[in-house]
Amino acid sequence: ILLCYLMQNFEPQSIPRIHESADAPFNFRQNIVFFLAACEMLGVPKNKLFRVNDLWDNVSMVSVVDCLVAFAHTCHAKWPEKAGPFD
């Protein structure tokens, strides 16, 4: 859920829908899919994207963090006026 809101902060129309109900856990997984698709559209390098199971099953948090760093760098390159720890 948080990743989707983070993405919408930079690209408001990039996430089609954010699932917040715990009634169907599959919907939370779809949030991850939406975030990764938006990252790719934004220009995050494909080799930096994590796989859904890396986060969903807690398989490789290193890949998730690596993707978030690449996301931050991509956002900073596109929107240098937005605050960030890149000084």
Short mmCIF file of N, CA and C in Angstrom, two decimals:
data_model
loop_
_atom_site.label_atom_id
_atom_site.label_comp_id
_atom_site.label_asym_id
_atom_site.label_seq_id
_atom_site.Cartn_x
_atom_site.Cartn_y
_atom_site.Cartn_z
N ILE A 1 0.84 -1.19 0.00
CA ILE A 1 0.00 0.00 0.00
C ILE A 1 0.88 1.25 0.00
N LEU A 2 1.90 1.24 0.84
CA LEU A 2 2.78 2.41 0.95
C LEU A 2 3.56 2.67 -0.33
N LEU A 3 3.99 1.61 -0.99
CA LEU A 3 4.72 1.79 -2.25
C LEU A 3 3.83 2.46 -3.30
N CYS A 4 2.57 2.09 -3.33
CA CYS A 4 1.65 2.70 -4.29
C CYS A 4 1.45 4.18 -4.00
N TYR A 5 1.28 4.52 -2.72
CA TYR A 5 1.14 5.93 -2.37
C TYR A 5 2.43 6.70 -2.65
N LEU A 6 3.55 6.07 -2.42
CA LEU A 6 4.83 6.71 -2.74
C LEU A 6 4.91 7.03 -4.23
N MET A 7 4.55 6.05 -5.05
CA MET A 7 4.59 6.26 -6.50
C MET A 7 3.62 7.37 -6.90
N GLN A 8 2.44 7.38 -6.33
CA GLN A 8 1.46 8.41 -6.69
C GLN A 8 1.93 9.80 -6.31
N ASN A 9 2.80 9.90 -5.34
CA ASN A 9 3.36 11.18 -4.97
C ASN A 9 4.15 11.79 -6.13
N PHE A 10 4.77 10.95 -6.93
CA PHE A 10 5.56 11.42 -8.06
C PHE A 10 4.78 11.38 -9.37
N GLU A 11 4.03 10.33 -9.59
CA GLU A 11 3.24 10.15 -10.81
C GLU A 11 1.80 9.82 -10.41
N PRO A 12 0.97 10.84 -10.23
CA PRO A 12 -0.39 10.63 -9.69
C PRO A 12 -1.25 9.62 -10.45
N GLN A 13 -1.09 9.49 -11.74
CA GLN A 13 -1.95 8.58 -12.51
C GLN A 13 -1.30 7.23 -12.77
N SER A 14 -0.18 6.94 -12.13
CA SER A 14 0.59 5.74 -12.45
C SER A 14 0.03 4.45 -11.83
N ILE A 15 -0.73 4.59 -10.76
CA ILE A 15 -1.30 3.41 -10.09
C ILE A 15 -2.81 3.41 -10.35
N PRO A 16 -3.32 2.38 -11.04
CA PRO A 16 -4.74 2.39 -11.39
C PRO A 16 -5.68 2.32 -10.19
N ARG A 17 -5.26 1.60 -9.15
CA ARG A 17 -6.10 1.44 -7.97
C ARG A 17 -5.22 0.92 -6.84
N ILE A 18 -5.45 1.40 -5.64
CA ILE A 18 -4.71 0.91 -4.49
C ILE A 18 -5.66 0.07 -3.64
N HIS A 19 -5.30 -1.18 -3.50
CA HIS A 19 -6.11 -2.09 -2.69
C HIS A 19 -5.69 -1.94 -1.22
N GLU A 20 -6.66 -1.64 -0.36
CA GLU A 20 -6.35 -1.46 1.05
C GLU A 20 -7.10 -2.43 1.95
N SER A 21 -8.01 -3.19 1.40
CA SER A 21 -8.80 -4.11 2.19
C SER A 21 -8.06 -5.44 2.38
N ALA A 22 -8.05 -5.91 3.60
CA ALA A 22 -7.39 -7.18 3.90
C ALA A 22 -8.30 -8.38 3.60
N ASP A 23 -9.47 -8.13 3.03
CA ASP A 23 -10.41 -9.21 2.72
C ASP A 23 -9.83 -10.20 1.71
N ALA A 24 -9.07 -9.70 0.78
CA ALA A 24 -8.48 -10.55 -0.25
C ALA A 24 -6.98 -10.25 -0.33
N PRO A 25 -6.15 -11.05 0.33
CA PRO A 25 -4.70 -10.79 0.34
C PRO A 25 -4.09 -10.70 -1.05
N PHE A 26 -4.72 -11.36 -2.04
CA PHE A 26 -4.21 -11.28 -3.40
C PHE A 26 -4.15 -9.83 -3.86
N ASN A 27 -5.08 -9.01 -3.39
CA ASN A 27 -5.09 -7.61 -3.79
C ASN A 27 -3.83 -6.88 -3.34
N PHE A 28 -3.29 -7.24 -2.18
CA PHE A 28 -2.04 -6.63 -1.73
C PHE A 28 -0.91 -6.99 -2.69
N ARG A 29 -0.93 -8.21 -3.16
CA ARG A 29 0.07 -8.64 -4.14
C ARG A 29 -0.06 -7.82 -5.43
N GLN A 30 -1.29 -7.54 -5.81
CA GLN A 30 -1.52 -6.73 -7.01
C GLN A 30 -0.98 -5.32 -6.83
N ASN A 31 -1.01 -4.79 -5.61
CA ASN A 31 -0.39 -3.49 -5.35
C ASN A 31 1.09 -3.51 -5.72
N ILE A 32 1.77 -4.59 -5.40
CA ILE A 32 3.19 -4.71 -5.74
C ILE A 32 3.37 -4.72 -7.24
N VAL A 33 2.51 -5.45 -7.94
CA VAL A 33 2.56 -5.50 -9.41
C VAL A 33 2.36 -4.09 -9.98
N PHE A 34 1.40 -3.35 -9.45
CA PHE A 34 1.15 -1.98 -9.91
C PHE A 34 2.38 -1.10 -9.69
N PHE A 35 3.00 -1.22 -8.52
CA PHE A 35 4.19 -0.42 -8.22
C PHE A 35 5.32 -0.74 -9.20
N LEU A 36 5.57 -2.00 -9.44
CA LEU A 36 6.66 -2.39 -10.34
C LEU A 36 6.40 -1.93 -11.78
N ALA A 37 5.16 -2.02 -12.23
CA ALA A 37 4.82 -1.55 -13.58
C ALA A 37 5.02 -0.04 -13.68
N ALA A 38 4.65 0.68 -12.63
CA ALA A 38 4.84 2.13 -12.63
C ALA A 38 6.32 2.49 -12.60
N CYS A 39 7.11 1.72 -11.86
CA CYS A 39 8.56 1.95 -11.84
C CYS A 39 9.14 1.81 -13.25
N GLU A 40 8.72 0.77 -13.93
CA GLU A 40 9.21 0.54 -15.29
C GLU A 40 8.81 1.69 -16.21
N MET A 41 7.57 2.15 -16.12
CA MET A 41 7.10 3.27 -16.94
C MET A 41 7.87 4.55 -16.61
N LEU A 42 8.24 4.70 -15.35
CA LEU A 42 8.95 5.88 -14.90
C LEU A 42 10.38 5.91 -15.42
N GLY A 43 10.92 4.73 -15.70
CA GLY A 43 12.28 4.67 -16.21
C GLY A 43 13.29 4.01 -15.29
N VAL A 44 12.82 3.38 -14.23
CA VAL A 44 13.73 2.62 -13.37
C VAL A 44 14.27 1.47 -14.22
N PRO A 45 15.60 1.29 -14.25
CA PRO A 45 16.16 0.21 -15.08
C PRO A 45 15.58 -1.15 -14.73
N LYS A 46 15.28 -1.94 -15.77
CA LYS A 46 14.66 -3.25 -15.55
C LYS A 46 15.50 -4.15 -14.66
N ASN A 47 16.81 -4.03 -14.77
CA ASN A 47 17.67 -4.88 -13.95
C ASN A 47 17.67 -4.48 -12.48
N LYS A 48 17.04 -3.37 -12.14
CA LYS A 48 16.94 -2.92 -10.75
C LYS A 48 15.59 -3.26 -10.13
N LEU A 49 14.64 -3.72 -10.93
CA LEU A 49 13.32 -4.06 -10.41
C LEU A 49 13.37 -5.39 -9.66
N PHE A 50 12.73 -5.43 -8.51
CA PHE A 50 12.64 -6.69 -7.78
C PHE A 50 11.49 -7.51 -8.34
N ARG A 51 11.42 -8.76 -7.94
CA ARG A 51 10.31 -9.61 -8.33
C ARG A 51 9.25 -9.55 -7.24
N VAL A 52 8.02 -9.78 -7.61
CA VAL A 52 6.92 -9.70 -6.65
C VAL A 52 7.20 -10.57 -5.44
N ASN A 53 7.68 -11.78 -5.65
CA ASN A 53 7.92 -12.70 -4.53
C ASN A 53 9.06 -12.24 -3.63
N ASP A 54 9.96 -11.41 -4.15
CA ASP A 54 11.03 -10.88 -3.31
C ASP A 54 10.46 -10.15 -2.11
N LEU A 55 9.40 -9.39 -2.33
CA LEU A 55 8.76 -8.66 -1.25
C LEU A 55 7.64 -9.48 -0.61
N TRP A 56 6.77 -10.05 -1.44
CA TRP A 56 5.59 -10.77 -0.94
C TRP A 56 5.97 -11.91 0.00
N ASP A 57 6.99 -12.68 -0.39
CA ASP A 57 7.41 -13.83 0.41
C ASP A 57 8.65 -13.54 1.25
N ASN A 58 9.07 -12.27 1.24
CA ASN A 58 10.26 -11.86 1.99
C ASN A 58 11.47 -12.71 1.60
N VAL A 59 11.65 -12.88 0.29
CA VAL A 59 12.72 -13.72 -0.23
C VAL A 59 14.03 -12.94 -0.36
N SER A 60 13.94 -11.72 -0.89
CA SER A 60 15.16 -10.95 -1.13
C SER A 60 14.89 -9.47 -0.87
N MET A 61 15.01 -9.08 0.36
CA MET A 61 14.80 -7.67 0.70
C MET A 61 15.92 -6.80 0.13
N VAL A 62 17.08 -7.38 -0.14
CA VAL A 62 18.17 -6.63 -0.76
C VAL A 62 17.73 -6.15 -2.15
N SER A 63 17.04 -7.00 -2.89
CA SER A 63 16.53 -6.61 -4.21
C SER A 63 15.49 -5.50 -4.09
N VAL A 64 14.67 -5.58 -3.07
CA VAL A 64 13.64 -4.56 -2.86
C VAL A 64 14.29 -3.22 -2.55
N VAL A 65 15.27 -3.22 -1.66
CA VAL A 65 15.96 -1.99 -1.30
C VAL A 65 16.72 -1.43 -2.50
N ASP A 66 17.35 -2.30 -3.27
CA ASP A 66 18.07 -1.87 -4.47
C ASP A 66 17.12 -1.18 -5.44
N CYS A 67 15.92 -1.72 -5.60
CA CYS A 67 14.92 -1.12 -6.47
C CYS A 67 14.48 0.24 -5.94
N LEU A 68 14.29 0.34 -4.63
CA LEU A 68 13.86 1.61 -4.04
C LEU A 68 14.94 2.69 -4.21
N VAL A 69 16.19 2.30 -4.12
CA VAL A 69 17.29 3.26 -4.35
C VAL A 69 17.27 3.71 -5.82
N ALA A 70 17.09 2.76 -6.73
CA ALA A 70 17.02 3.12 -8.16
C ALA A 70 15.80 4.01 -8.43
N PHE A 71 14.69 3.72 -7.76
CA PHE A 71 13.49 4.55 -7.88
C PHE A 71 13.79 5.97 -7.40
N ALA A 72 14.47 6.09 -6.27
CA ALA A 72 14.81 7.41 -5.73
C ALA A 72 15.70 8.19 -6.69
N HIS A 73 16.68 7.52 -7.26
CA HIS A 73 17.57 8.19 -8.21
C HIS A 73 16.84 8.61 -9.48
N THR A 74 15.94 7.76 -9.95
CA THR A 74 15.15 8.09 -11.14
C THR A 74 14.25 9.30 -10.86
N CYS A 75 13.61 9.31 -9.72
CA CYS A 75 12.75 10.44 -9.35
C CYS A 75 13.56 11.72 -9.21
N HIS A 76 14.72 11.62 -8.61
CA HIS A 76 15.57 12.81 -8.44
C HIS A 76 16.02 13.36 -9.80
N ALA A 77 16.30 12.47 -10.73
CA ALA A 77 16.71 12.91 -12.07
C ALA A 77 15.55 13.59 -12.81
N LYS A 78 14.33 13.08 -12.61
CA LYS A 78 13.16 13.65 -13.29
C LYS A 78 12.63 14.89 -12.62
N TRP A 79 12.72 14.94 -11.29
CA TRP A 79 12.17 16.05 -10.51
C TRP A 79 13.21 16.55 -9.50
N PRO A 80 14.24 17.21 -9.96
CA PRO A 80 15.29 17.65 -9.04
C PRO A 80 14.81 18.67 -8.01
N GLU A 81 13.69 19.32 -8.28
CA GLU A 81 13.18 20.32 -7.35
C GLU A 81 12.53 19.70 -6.11
N LYS A 82 12.18 18.41 -6.19
CA LYS A 82 11.58 17.77 -5.02
C LYS A 82 12.70 17.42 -4.04
N ALA A 83 12.39 17.56 -2.78
CA ALA A 83 13.39 17.32 -1.73
C ALA A 83 13.85 15.87 -1.73
N GLY A 84 15.11 15.69 -1.44
CA GLY A 84 15.66 14.34 -1.34
C GLY A 84 17.07 14.38 -0.82
N PRO A 85 17.57 13.25 -0.36
CA PRO A 85 18.91 13.19 0.23
C PRO A 85 20.01 13.03 -0.80
N PHE A 86 20.01 13.86 -1.83
CA PHE A 86 20.97 13.68 -2.92
C PHE A 86 21.90 14.87 -3.07
N ASP A 87 22.10 15.65 -2.05
CA ASP A 87 22.97 16.83 -2.16
C ASP A 87 24.42 16.46 -2.04
#
